[in-house]
Structures are given as C-alpha cells and as structure tokens.
Short mmCIF file of C-alpha atoms in Angstrom, two decimals:
data_model
loop_
_atom_site.label_atom_id
_atom_site.label_comp_id
_atom_site.label_asym_id
_atom_site.label_seq_id
_atom_site.Cartn_x
_atom_site.Cartn_y
_atom_site.Cartn_z
CA GLN A 1 54.56 5.44 -160.76
CA VAL A 2 53.10 4.45 -157.39
CA ARG A 3 50.66 1.56 -157.43
CA LEU A 4 48.47 0.36 -154.57
CA VAL A 5 47.17 -3.20 -154.64
CA GLU A 6 44.44 -4.41 -152.29
CA SER A 7 43.95 -8.04 -151.35
CA GLY A 8 42.23 -10.16 -148.72
CA GLY A 9 38.65 -9.71 -149.84
CA GLY A 10 36.28 -12.55 -150.52
CA LEU A 11 33.07 -14.23 -149.45
CA VAL A 12 32.47 -14.56 -145.73
CA GLN A 13 29.53 -15.64 -143.62
CA PHE A 14 27.63 -13.27 -141.36
CA GLY A 15 29.72 -12.65 -138.24
CA GLY A 16 32.97 -13.67 -139.87
CA SER A 17 36.24 -11.80 -140.23
CA LEU A 18 38.54 -10.63 -142.99
CA ASN A 19 41.88 -8.84 -143.02
CA LEU A 20 42.42 -6.58 -146.01
CA SER A 21 45.89 -5.58 -147.15
CA CYS A 22 47.05 -2.70 -149.30
CA VAL A 23 50.62 -2.87 -150.56
CA ALA A 24 52.39 0.07 -152.16
CA SER A 25 54.77 -0.62 -155.03
CA GLU A 26 57.34 1.68 -153.50
CA LYS A 27 57.90 3.74 -150.40
CA ILE A 28 55.77 6.88 -150.51
CA ARG A 29 57.17 10.11 -149.14
CA TYR A 30 55.30 12.90 -147.34
CA ILE A 31 52.29 10.81 -146.44
CA SER A 32 49.64 12.90 -144.69
CA VAL A 33 46.92 10.29 -144.24
CA MET A 34 46.10 6.66 -144.95
CA ALA A 35 42.54 5.44 -145.25
CA TRP A 36 40.13 2.76 -146.35
CA TYR A 37 36.98 3.51 -148.33
CA ARG A 38 34.21 1.29 -149.60
CA GLN A 39 31.52 1.50 -152.23
CA ALA A 40 28.45 -0.71 -152.19
CA PRO A 41 26.22 -1.26 -155.23
CA GLY A 42 23.99 1.75 -155.77
CA LYS A 43 25.72 3.80 -153.10
CA GLN A 44 28.40 6.48 -153.00
CA ARG A 45 31.91 5.75 -151.85
CA GLU A 46 32.26 6.25 -148.11
CA LEU A 47 35.14 6.60 -145.70
CA VAL A 48 35.49 3.57 -143.44
CA ALA A 49 38.72 4.10 -141.51
CA LEU A 50 41.37 6.79 -141.42
CA MET A 51 44.88 6.84 -139.95
CA PRO A 52 46.67 10.18 -139.64
CA THR A 53 50.46 9.86 -139.80
CA SER A 54 50.92 11.93 -136.66
CA GLY A 55 49.15 13.66 -133.83
CA ALA A 56 45.89 11.71 -133.79
CA ILE A 57 44.42 8.28 -133.26
CA PRO A 58 42.65 6.37 -136.04
CA LYS A 59 39.10 7.37 -136.87
CA TYR A 60 36.25 5.17 -138.02
CA ALA A 61 32.86 5.52 -139.57
CA ASP A 62 30.08 4.90 -137.07
CA SER A 63 29.13 1.75 -138.94
CA ALA A 64 32.67 0.38 -138.55
CA LYS A 65 33.54 1.55 -135.07
CA GLY A 66 34.20 -1.30 -132.68
CA ARG A 67 34.42 -3.86 -135.48
CA PHE A 68 37.17 -2.60 -137.82
CA THR A 69 40.79 -1.76 -137.08
CA ILE A 70 43.18 0.10 -139.37
CA SER A 71 46.91 -0.47 -139.01
CA ARG A 72 50.12 -0.19 -141.00
CA ASP A 73 53.53 -1.75 -141.43
CA SER A 74 55.94 0.86 -142.73
CA ALA A 75 58.69 -1.70 -143.32
CA THR A 76 56.59 -3.48 -145.96
CA ASN A 77 54.65 -0.43 -147.24
CA THR A 78 51.44 -2.15 -146.22
CA LEU A 79 48.16 -0.82 -144.87
CA TYR A 80 45.71 -3.21 -143.22
CA LEU A 81 42.05 -3.26 -142.36
CA GLN A 82 40.97 -5.94 -139.91
CA MET A 83 37.23 -6.49 -140.13
CA ASN A 84 35.35 -8.48 -137.52
CA SER A 85 31.68 -9.27 -136.91
CA LEU A 86 30.93 -8.70 -140.57
CA LYS A 87 27.38 -7.98 -141.68
CA PRO A 88 25.69 -8.16 -145.09
CA GLU A 89 25.65 -4.35 -145.18
CA ASP A 90 29.46 -4.44 -145.19
CA THR A 91 29.32 -5.92 -148.69
CA ALA A 92 31.20 -3.54 -150.98
CA VAL A 93 34.36 -2.95 -152.94
CA TYR A 94 37.01 -1.75 -150.52
CA TYR A 95 39.68 0.73 -151.61
CA CYS A 96 42.82 1.90 -149.88
CA ASN A 97 43.86 5.52 -150.16
CA ILE A 98 47.10 7.30 -149.32
CA GLY A 99 47.21 11.07 -149.24
CA VAL A 100 50.44 12.95 -149.83
CA SER A 101 51.09 16.55 -148.87
CA TYR A 102 54.31 18.51 -149.30
CA VAL A 103 54.77 22.28 -149.32
CA GLY A 104 51.22 22.91 -150.49
CA ASP A 105 51.17 20.15 -153.11
CA GLU A 106 48.70 17.32 -152.55
CA HIS A 107 48.04 14.02 -154.25
CA ASP A 108 45.94 10.92 -153.59
CA TYR A 109 46.91 7.37 -154.48
CA TRP A 110 44.16 4.77 -154.89
CA GLY A 111 44.08 1.04 -155.25
CA GLN A 112 41.82 -0.83 -157.67
CA GLY A 113 39.71 -2.29 -154.90
CA THR A 114 38.97 -5.69 -153.43
CA GLN A 115 35.49 -7.20 -153.22
CA VAL A 116 34.05 -8.10 -149.84
CA THR A 117 30.81 -10.06 -149.79
CA VAL A 118 29.06 -11.04 -146.57
CA SER A 119 26.35 -13.66 -146.86
CA PRO A 120 23.29 -13.47 -144.59
#
C-alpha cells in the first residue's frame, strides 16, 4: 500500500550539490527510523544517513559526515538528503528507507532508488 518515490538525482560535476527527496504515498504510522542508503556498482548497499524519530540526532556514515544532511517534512511526508561537495565516489543509486515498529511488529519501506552520478 505504501509507496516511496525518490527524486532529485542526476549528473553533477565534482564539488557540486544535489538535494534528494523521498515522498511517501500516504502518512506512515509508528515510524521508528528514516534513512538513506546507497549502492554503487560492484558494491554492497550501505547506510548513508539515519534519522531517529526521537531521542537522538541524525547519524551519518563517515564518508558522508560534514557533507550530507538528512531532514524531513512531516506535513508533506517527505524525507530529504542534501548532498554537498560531491565526489565521484558518491556515484550510486540512492534509496530512502522508513522503518516501522509497533508492539513488536516491524516493517521496512523502500523506494526504487534515484541515480546520482558525479563526474570527475
């Protein structure tokens, strides 16, 4: 029922910026965590940025720290990833993820991904 759609990816020059968006088709209840992952060719999917819904500040992969910022807009069911100072090694498909937890039941929602390509 719930669908997540990423957008904002594209081709950017070394040092450039992109702002990724992830829009949920409907309001999601009992959200425990919101996150962005990425998967580069020939590599495993990795966590880039994570936003707990309460009690903690956002967390970032070492490779993203200081350059990426995760944020949300609850009114529009949108999760964002602002990416600055992009490098060729940031090239990957980026996926948003929303984790739901309620009385012991857990579920993850995933988007289809948006391609980010950084030229040298």
